[in-house]
Amino acid sequence: MTQSLSTFYTSFWWIPATVLAAALAIKLPAIIRFRGDPLLLAVGGLLLLACAVFVFVAPSTIAWVNRVTGVPNISAPWVYSLLTAFCGSCLLLIIAWRNGLSDRSAATRRAMRWVVSGYGGVIVALWVLFVLADAPVERRLDLDTYYANTPFMREEILLYLLAHTTAVLITSKLIWNWVRADGLDAWLRWGLTFLGAGYAMNLVFDAAKLTAVVARWTGHDLDRLNLEVAPPVACLSAVLIAVGFILPHAGQYLSGRRRVRRAHRELRPLYLLMRSVDGGRVPYAPCVDAGLRLTRRETYIRDALLPLARCLDEDLRRRSYDAARGLGLAPDRARALAAAVAVTEAVGARHGPRGGAGGGAVGGWAAGHPEGVPDPTELLREIGALSLALGDTGALRMVRALAVAAPRRGVRVGEGTGGG
């Protein structure tokens, strides 16, 4: 039985180590890019510590460390120290993450000093107790229960478990209070939920370990809790914590990519219309980042739209706006449809015979704008809304028909027809 457990756990512990290493790899580009950000550095350090815990707690690594140092069971204080450092780092990160780096209140500074001094003292005590203890028999799987009644090792085991339980309780409370706060990003809320679940599983791990140790003190044998319950619970906890750290970053990244792709797709109607003006196109580059493709499309559209925007029929645009408002459309939607009508008319004028419909478009500027050249800034800024309006062909046709049927503004009888 012990041999089969040893074989199983030799590979079992590498699962959370791999997941945590993947989480660190996902975070690493941001850590390098914003290496001056203390919170990112703290997250990276935390994931590195968590990964180290599961690397060094694997039975094969325990045996290697003991053999290299020549000291039986020296892996025990080393793993306990890594776990204690991880606990302290969790508390520091949550305090800084929740309160923000700008919070330099006395309470925040006092809490951080307490964590550093308290958990630093625990690590020192773990090594002192190990030096004082007599633990000559190497135990790779059941050290906590095997030495539960051994002087100084008993205190060491109890110390690390109590330090771990205290950190988990405080961290869990801070996380769940934060989850219930208003105004959180959805991805951050989900990440905190996974973190909270991971730390809750840690409480199960501590309960199993403590119960098995206390059973040894009272002459009972509940070693199965230490051998068969605590390890898989610890691994599940590590996976949940890793997901909790990955999810906000990955979710926000994927959401950003989706927004970029949607914006690129929404610009297609306006892009195709502008291509019909000059016959050009954005060069196709399949390996280019989606953000760069969006920027290229926006630049192409604005470059093609700018000369066109200076010869739009502003009177037609105003009549189109009134028509859209008359249909009960919201002001923003009405403005976009009005601009779409004016732009399509200008494009049609470009393609029509010289002096035909196009002449009306330019002439509209003289009637509606004595300045001669309008400011195209707003039109160029709202290309997304303009493109969506172009895609709504039904509403566009209806607004255009009503606008064309409406009388021109500021034109006296006998003017605007070319007769006279």
Coordinates of C-alpha atoms in Angstrom, one line a residue:
M1 CA 0.0 0.0 0.0
T2 CA 2.7 2.4 1.0
Q3 CA 4.7 1.5 -2.1
S4 CA 1.7 2.2 -4.4
L5 CA 1.0 5.5 -2.7
S6 CA 4.7 6.5 -3.2
T7 CA 4.5 5.6 -6.9
F8 CA 1.3 7.6 -7.2
Y9 CA 2.4 10.7 -5.3
T10 CA 5.7 10.9 -7.1
S11 CA 3.9 12.0 -10.2
F12 CA 0.8 13.4 -8.4
W13 CA 2.6 16.4 -7.0
W14 CA 3.9 17.5 -10.4
I15 CA 0.3 18.3 -11.6
P16 CA -0.2 21.4 -9.5
A17 CA 3.5 22.3 -10.0
T18 CA 2.9 22.3 -13.8
V19 CA -0.3 24.3 -13.5
L20 CA 1.4 26.9 -11.3
A21 CA 4.4 27.1 -13.6
A22 CA 1.9 27.7 -16.5
A23 CA 0.3 30.5 -14.5
L24 CA 3.7 32.0 -13.9
A25 CA 4.5 31.7 -17.6
I26 CA 1.3 33.5 -18.6
K27 CA 2.1 36.3 -16.1
L28 CA 5.7 36.6 -17.1
P29 CA 5.4 38.8 -20.2
A30 CA 3.4 41.4 -18.1
I31 CA 5.9 41.1 -15.3
I32 CA 8.8 41.8 -17.7
R33 CA 6.9 44.6 -19.5
F34 CA 5.9 46.3 -16.3
R35 CA 8.8 45.3 -14.1
G36 CA 8.4 48.4 -12.0
D37 CA 4.9 47.3 -10.9
P38 CA 5.2 46.0 -7.3
L39 CA 1.9 44.1 -7.5
L40 CA 2.9 42.2 -10.6
L41 CA 6.3 41.3 -9.0
A42 CA 4.5 40.2 -5.9
V43 CA 2.2 37.9 -7.9
G44 CA 5.2 36.5 -9.8
G45 CA 7.0 35.8 -6.5
L46 CA 3.9 34.2 -5.0
L47 CA 3.4 31.9 -8.0
L48 CA 7.1 31.0 -7.9
L49 CA 6.9 30.1 -4.2
A50 CA 3.8 28.0 -4.7
C51 CA 5.5 26.2 -7.6
A52 CA 8.6 25.6 -5.4
V53 CA 6.4 24.2 -2.6
F54 CA 5.0 21.5 -4.9
V55 CA 8.3 20.7 -6.5
F56 CA 10.1 20.2 -3.2
V57 CA 7.2 18.3 -1.5
A58 CA 7.3 15.6 -4.2
P59 CA 8.7 12.4 -2.6
S60 CA 11.3 12.1 -5.3
T61 CA 12.6 15.6 -4.6
I62 CA 12.4 15.0 -0.8
A63 CA 14.7 12.0 -1.3
W64 CA 17.1 13.9 -3.5
V65 CA 17.4 16.9 -1.1
N66 CA 18.0 14.5 1.9
R67 CA 20.6 12.6 -0.1
V68 CA 22.5 15.7 -1.4
T69 CA 22.6 17.3 2.0
G70 CA 23.3 14.1 3.9
V71 CA 20.8 15.1 6.6
P72 CA 17.7 12.8 7.0
N73 CA 14.4 14.7 6.8
I74 CA 16.1 18.1 6.2
S75 CA 13.4 18.5 3.5
A76 CA 10.9 18.9 6.3
P77 CA 12.0 22.4 7.5
W78 CA 12.8 23.4 4.0
V79 CA 9.3 22.6 2.7
Y80 CA 7.7 24.0 5.8
S81 CA 9.7 27.3 5.3
L82 CA 8.6 27.5 1.7
L83 CA 5.0 27.0 2.7
T84 CA 5.2 29.5 5.5
A85 CA 6.8 32.1 3.1
F86 CA 4.0 31.4 0.6
C87 CA 1.4 32.0 3.4
G88 CA 3.0 35.3 4.3
S89 CA 3.3 36.4 0.7
C90 CA -0.4 35.7 0.2
L91 CA -1.3 37.9 3.1
L92 CA 1.0 40.7 1.9
L93 CA -0.3 40.5 -1.6
I94 CA -4.0 40.6 -0.6
I95 CA -3.4 43.5 1.7
A96 CA -1.6 45.5 -1.0
W97 CA -4.0 44.4 -3.8
R98 CA -7.1 45.2 -1.8
N99 CA -6.0 48.5 -0.3
G100 CA -3.9 49.7 -3.3
L101 CA -0.3 50.7 -3.4
S102 CA -1.2 54.3 -2.6
D103 CA -2.6 53.3 0.7
R104 CA 0.1 54.2 3.2
S105 CA -2.1 54.3 6.3
A106 CA -0.8 53.4 9.7
A107 CA -3.1 50.4 9.8
T108 CA -1.9 49.0 6.4
R109 CA 1.8 49.5 7.4
R110 CA 1.2 47.9 10.7
A111 CA -0.5 44.9 9.1
M112 CA 2.4 44.4 6.6
R113 CA 5.0 44.7 9.4
W114 CA 3.1 42.1 11.4
V115 CA 3.0 39.7 8.5
V116 CA 6.7 40.1 7.7
S117 CA 7.9 39.8 11.3
G118 CA 5.4 37.1 12.3
Y119 CA 6.1 34.7 9.4
G120 CA 9.8 35.5 9.3
G121 CA 9.9 34.5 13.0
V122 CA 8.0 31.3 12.3
I123 CA 10.6 30.3 9.6
V124 CA 13.5 30.9 12.0
A125 CA 11.7 28.9 14.7
L126 CA 11.1 26.0 12.3
W127 CA 14.9 25.6 11.7
V128 CA 15.7 26.0 15.4
L129 CA 13.3 23.3 16.3
F130 CA 14.6 20.9 13.6
V131 CA 18.1 21.4 14.9
L132 CA 17.0 20.5 18.4
A133 CA 14.9 17.5 17.3
D134 CA 16.0 13.9 16.8
A135 CA 14.6 12.6 13.5
P136 CA 17.0 10.0 12.1
V137 CA 14.5 7.9 10.1
E138 CA 13.7 9.4 6.7
R139 CA 10.0 9.7 6.0
R140 CA 8.9 10.9 2.6
L141 CA 5.1 10.5 2.9
D142 CA 4.0 10.4 6.5
L143 CA 6.6 12.6 8.4
D144 CA 3.9 14.7 10.1
T145 CA 2.2 11.7 11.8
Y146 CA 5.4 9.5 12.2
Y147 CA 7.1 12.2 14.3
A148 CA 3.9 13.7 15.8
N149 CA 5.0 12.6 19.3
T150 CA 8.7 13.4 18.9
P151 CA 10.0 16.3 21.0
F152 CA 10.7 19.5 19.0
M153 CA 9.5 17.8 15.8
R154 CA 6.0 17.8 17.4
E155 CA 6.3 21.5 18.0
E156 CA 7.7 22.1 14.5
I157 CA 4.8 20.3 12.9
L158 CA 2.2 22.1 15.0
L159 CA 3.8 25.5 14.4
Y160 CA 3.8 25.2 10.6
L161 CA 0.2 23.9 10.5
L162 CA -1.1 26.7 12.8
A163 CA 0.8 29.4 10.8
H164 CA -0.7 28.0 7.6
T165 CA -4.2 27.8 9.1
T166 CA -4.0 31.4 10.4
A167 CA -2.8 32.7 7.0
V168 CA -5.5 30.8 5.2
L169 CA -8.3 32.0 7.5
I170 CA -7.2 35.7 7.2
T171 CA -6.7 35.5 3.5
S172 CA -10.0 33.8 2.9
K173 CA -11.8 36.4 4.9
L174 CA -10.2 39.2 3.0
I175 CA -10.9 37.6 -0.4
W176 CA -14.6 36.8 0.3
N177 CA -15.1 40.3 1.7
W178 CA -13.6 41.7 -1.5
V179 CA -15.7 39.4 -3.8
R180 CA -18.9 41.0 -2.3
A181 CA -17.6 44.6 -3.0
D182 CA -19.4 46.6 -5.6
G183 CA -17.9 47.8 -8.9
L184 CA -15.5 44.9 -9.5
D185 CA -14.6 43.8 -13.1
A186 CA -16.4 40.5 -13.9
W187 CA -13.1 38.7 -14.6
L188 CA -11.6 40.0 -11.4
R189 CA -14.6 38.8 -9.5
W190 CA -14.4 35.3 -11.0
G191 CA -10.6 35.2 -10.3
L192 CA -11.2 36.1 -6.6
T193 CA -13.9 33.5 -6.4
F194 CA -11.5 30.8 -7.6
L195 CA -8.9 32.2 -5.1
G196 CA -11.4 32.0 -2.3
A197 CA -12.3 28.4 -3.2
G198 CA -8.6 27.5 -3.3
Y199 CA -8.0 28.9 0.1
A200 CA -11.1 27.2 1.4
M201 CA -9.7 23.9 0.2
N202 CA -6.5 24.8 2.1
L203 CA -8.6 24.8 5.3
V204 CA -9.7 21.2 4.5
F205 CA -6.0 20.3 4.1
D206 CA -5.1 21.8 7.5
A207 CA -8.1 20.1 9.1
A208 CA -7.0 16.7 7.7
K209 CA -3.4 17.2 8.8
L210 CA -4.2 18.5 12.3
T211 CA -6.8 15.8 12.9
A212 CA -4.3 13.1 12.0
V213 CA -1.6 14.6 14.2
V214 CA -3.9 15.1 17.2
A215 CA -5.1 11.5 16.8
R216 CA -1.5 10.3 17.2
W217 CA -1.2 12.4 20.4
T218 CA -4.3 10.5 21.8
G219 CA -3.0 7.1 20.7
H220 CA -5.3 6.7 17.7
D221 CA -4.4 6.1 14.1
L222 CA -6.0 8.4 11.5
D223 CA -2.9 8.5 9.2
R224 CA -5.2 8.0 6.2
L225 CA -6.2 11.6 6.5
N226 CA -2.5 12.6 6.2
L227 CA -1.7 10.1 3.4
E228 CA -4.9 10.0 1.3
V229 CA -7.0 13.1 2.0
A230 CA -4.5 16.0 2.5
P231 CA -2.3 15.5 -0.6
P232 CA -5.1 15.6 -3.3
V233 CA -6.9 18.4 -1.4
A234 CA -3.6 20.4 -1.5
C235 CA -3.2 19.8 -5.2
L236 CA -6.8 20.8 -6.0
S237 CA -6.3 24.0 -3.9
A238 CA -3.1 24.8 -5.9
V239 CA -5.0 24.4 -9.2
L240 CA -7.8 26.7 -8.0
I241 CA -5.4 29.3 -6.8
A242 CA -3.5 29.2 -10.1
V243 CA -6.8 29.6 -12.0
G244 CA -7.7 32.5 -9.7
F245 CA -4.5 34.3 -10.7
I246 CA -4.7 33.4 -14.4
L247 CA -8.4 34.2 -15.0
P248 CA -8.4 38.0 -14.6
H249 CA -5.4 38.4 -16.8
A250 CA -6.5 35.9 -19.4
G251 CA -10.1 37.0 -19.4
Q252 CA -9.3 40.7 -19.8
Y253 CA -6.8 39.8 -22.6
L254 CA -9.4 37.7 -24.4
S255 CA -12.1 40.3 -23.9
G256 CA -9.8 42.9 -25.4
R257 CA -9.0 40.7 -28.4
R258 CA -12.8 40.1 -28.9
R259 CA -13.5 43.9 -28.7
V260 CA -10.7 44.6 -31.3
R261 CA -12.1 41.9 -33.7
R262 CA -15.6 43.1 -33.3
A263 CA -14.5 46.7 -34.0
H264 CA -12.6 45.5 -37.1
R265 CA -15.7 43.6 -38.3
E266 CA -18.0 46.5 -37.6
L267 CA -15.9 48.8 -39.8
R268 CA -16.3 46.5 -42.8
P269 CA -19.3 48.4 -44.4
L270 CA -17.5 51.7 -44.3
Y271 CA -14.2 50.2 -45.4
L272 CA -15.8 48.6 -48.5
L273 CA -17.5 52.0 -49.3
M274 CA -14.2 53.8 -49.0
R275 CA -12.6 51.2 -51.3
S276 CA -15.1 52.1 -53.9
V277 CA -13.9 55.7 -53.8
D278 CA -10.2 55.2 -54.6
G279 CA -10.1 51.5 -55.5
G280 CA -7.4 50.8 -52.9
R281 CA -7.3 48.4 -50.0
V282 CA -5.4 47.6 -46.8
P283 CA -2.6 45.2 -47.6
Y284 CA -3.5 41.7 -46.4
A285 CA -1.1 40.4 -43.7
P286 CA -2.4 37.2 -42.0
C287 CA 0.3 37.2 -39.3
V288 CA -0.3 40.7 -38.2
D289 CA -1.8 41.3 -34.7
A290 CA -5.5 42.0 -34.6
G291 CA -4.9 45.4 -33.0
L292 CA -2.6 46.4 -35.8
R293 CA -5.1 45.3 -38.4
L294 CA -7.7 47.4 -36.7
T295 CA -5.4 50.4 -36.7
R296 CA -4.6 49.9 -40.4
R297 CA -8.3 49.7 -41.3
E298 CA -9.1 52.8 -39.2
T299 CA -6.2 54.8 -40.8
Y300 CA -7.2 53.7 -44.3
I301 CA -10.9 54.7 -43.7
R302 CA -9.9 58.1 -42.3
D303 CA -7.5 58.9 -45.1
A304 CA -10.2 58.1 -47.7
L305 CA -13.0 59.8 -45.8
L306 CA -11.1 63.1 -45.1
P307 CA -11.3 64.6 -48.6
L308 CA -14.9 63.2 -49.0
A309 CA -16.0 64.7 -45.7
R310 CA -15.1 68.2 -46.9
C311 CA -17.7 68.1 -49.7
L312 CA -20.7 66.5 -48.0
D313 CA -24.1 68.1 -48.4
E314 CA -24.6 69.4 -44.9
D315 CA -28.2 70.4 -45.6
L316 CA -28.9 66.8 -46.6
R317 CA -27.3 65.6 -43.5
R318 CA -29.5 67.9 -41.3
R319 CA -32.6 66.8 -43.2
S320 CA -31.6 63.2 -42.7
Y321 CA -31.1 63.8 -39.0
D322 CA -34.6 65.4 -38.7
A323 CA -36.1 62.4 -40.6
A324 CA -34.4 59.9 -38.3
R325 CA -35.5 61.7 -35.2
G326 CA -39.0 61.8 -36.7
L327 CA -38.8 58.0 -36.8
G328 CA -38.2 57.9 -33.1
L329 CA -34.5 57.1 -33.2
A330 CA -32.1 58.2 -30.5
P331 CA -30.0 61.3 -31.2
D332 CA -26.7 59.3 -31.5
R333 CA -28.3 56.8 -33.9
A334 CA -30.0 59.6 -35.9
R335 CA -26.6 61.4 -36.3
A336 CA -24.9 58.3 -37.5
L337 CA -27.7 57.5 -40.1
A338 CA -27.6 61.2 -41.2
A339 CA -23.9 61.0 -41.7
A340 CA -24.2 57.7 -43.6
V341 CA -26.8 59.2 -46.0
A342 CA -24.5 62.2 -46.7
V343 CA -21.5 60.0 -47.2
T344 CA -23.2 57.6 -49.6
E345 CA -24.6 60.5 -51.6
A346 CA -21.1 62.0 -51.8
V347 CA -19.7 58.7 -52.9
G348 CA -22.5 58.4 -55.5
A349 CA -21.7 62.0 -56.7
R350 CA -18.0 61.0 -57.1
H351 CA -19.1 58.1 -59.4
G352 CA -21.8 60.1 -61.2
P353 CA -21.4 62.5 -64.2
R354 CA -19.6 65.7 -63.5
G355 CA -22.0 68.5 -62.6
G356 CA -24.8 66.0 -61.9
A357 CA -25.8 64.8 -58.5
G358 CA -22.3 65.5 -57.3
G359 CA -22.7 69.1 -58.1
G360 CA -25.6 69.2 -55.8
A361 CA -23.5 67.8 -53.0
V362 CA -20.9 70.5 -53.3
G363 CA -23.5 73.2 -53.9
G364 CA -25.1 72.1 -50.6
W365 CA -22.1 73.3 -48.8
A366 CA -22.3 76.8 -50.3
A367 CA -26.0 77.0 -49.3
G368 CA -25.6 75.5 -45.8
H369 CA -22.1 76.6 -44.9
P370 CA -20.9 80.1 -46.0
E371 CA -17.5 79.2 -44.6
G372 CA -17.2 76.8 -47.5
V373 CA -15.3 74.0 -45.7
P374 CA -16.8 72.3 -42.6
D375 CA -14.8 70.7 -39.8
P376 CA -14.7 66.9 -40.4
T377 CA -13.3 66.1 -37.0
E378 CA -16.6 64.6 -35.6
L379 CA -17.2 62.5 -38.6
L380 CA -13.7 61.0 -38.6
R381 CA -14.0 60.4 -34.8
E382 CA -17.3 58.5 -35.1
I383 CA -16.4 56.1 -37.9
G384 CA -17.6 53.1 -35.9
A385 CA -21.1 54.4 -35.6
L386 CA -21.1 55.5 -39.2
S387 CA -20.1 52.1 -40.4
L388 CA -22.8 50.4 -38.3
A389 CA -25.3 52.8 -39.8
L390 CA -24.2 51.9 -43.3
G391 CA -24.7 48.3 -42.4
D392 CA -28.4 48.9 -41.5
T393 CA -29.5 49.3 -45.1
G394 CA -33.2 49.2 -44.3
A395 CA -33.1 52.2 -42.0
L396 CA -30.6 54.0 -44.3
R397 CA -33.0 53.7 -47.3
M398 CA -36.0 54.9 -45.2
V399 CA -34.1 57.9 -43.8
R400 CA -32.7 58.9 -47.2
A401 CA -36.1 58.7 -48.8
L402 CA -37.6 61.0 -46.2
A403 CA -34.7 63.4 -46.3
V404 CA -34.8 63.7 -50.2
A405 CA -38.5 64.4 -50.0
A406 CA -38.1 67.1 -47.4
P407 CA -37.6 70.8 -48.7
R408 CA -34.0 72.1 -48.6
R409 CA -33.3 74.6 -45.8
G410 CA -32.3 78.1 -46.5
V411 CA -33.1 78.0 -50.2
R412 CA -35.4 80.5 -51.7
V413 CA -38.0 79.7 -54.3
G414 CA -36.2 79.4 -57.7
E415 CA -32.8 78.6 -56.2
G416 CA -31.0 75.3 -55.8
T417 CA -32.4 73.8 -59.1
G418 CA -30.1 75.4 -61.5
G419 CA -33.0 77.2 -63.2
G420 CA -33.8 80.8 -62.8

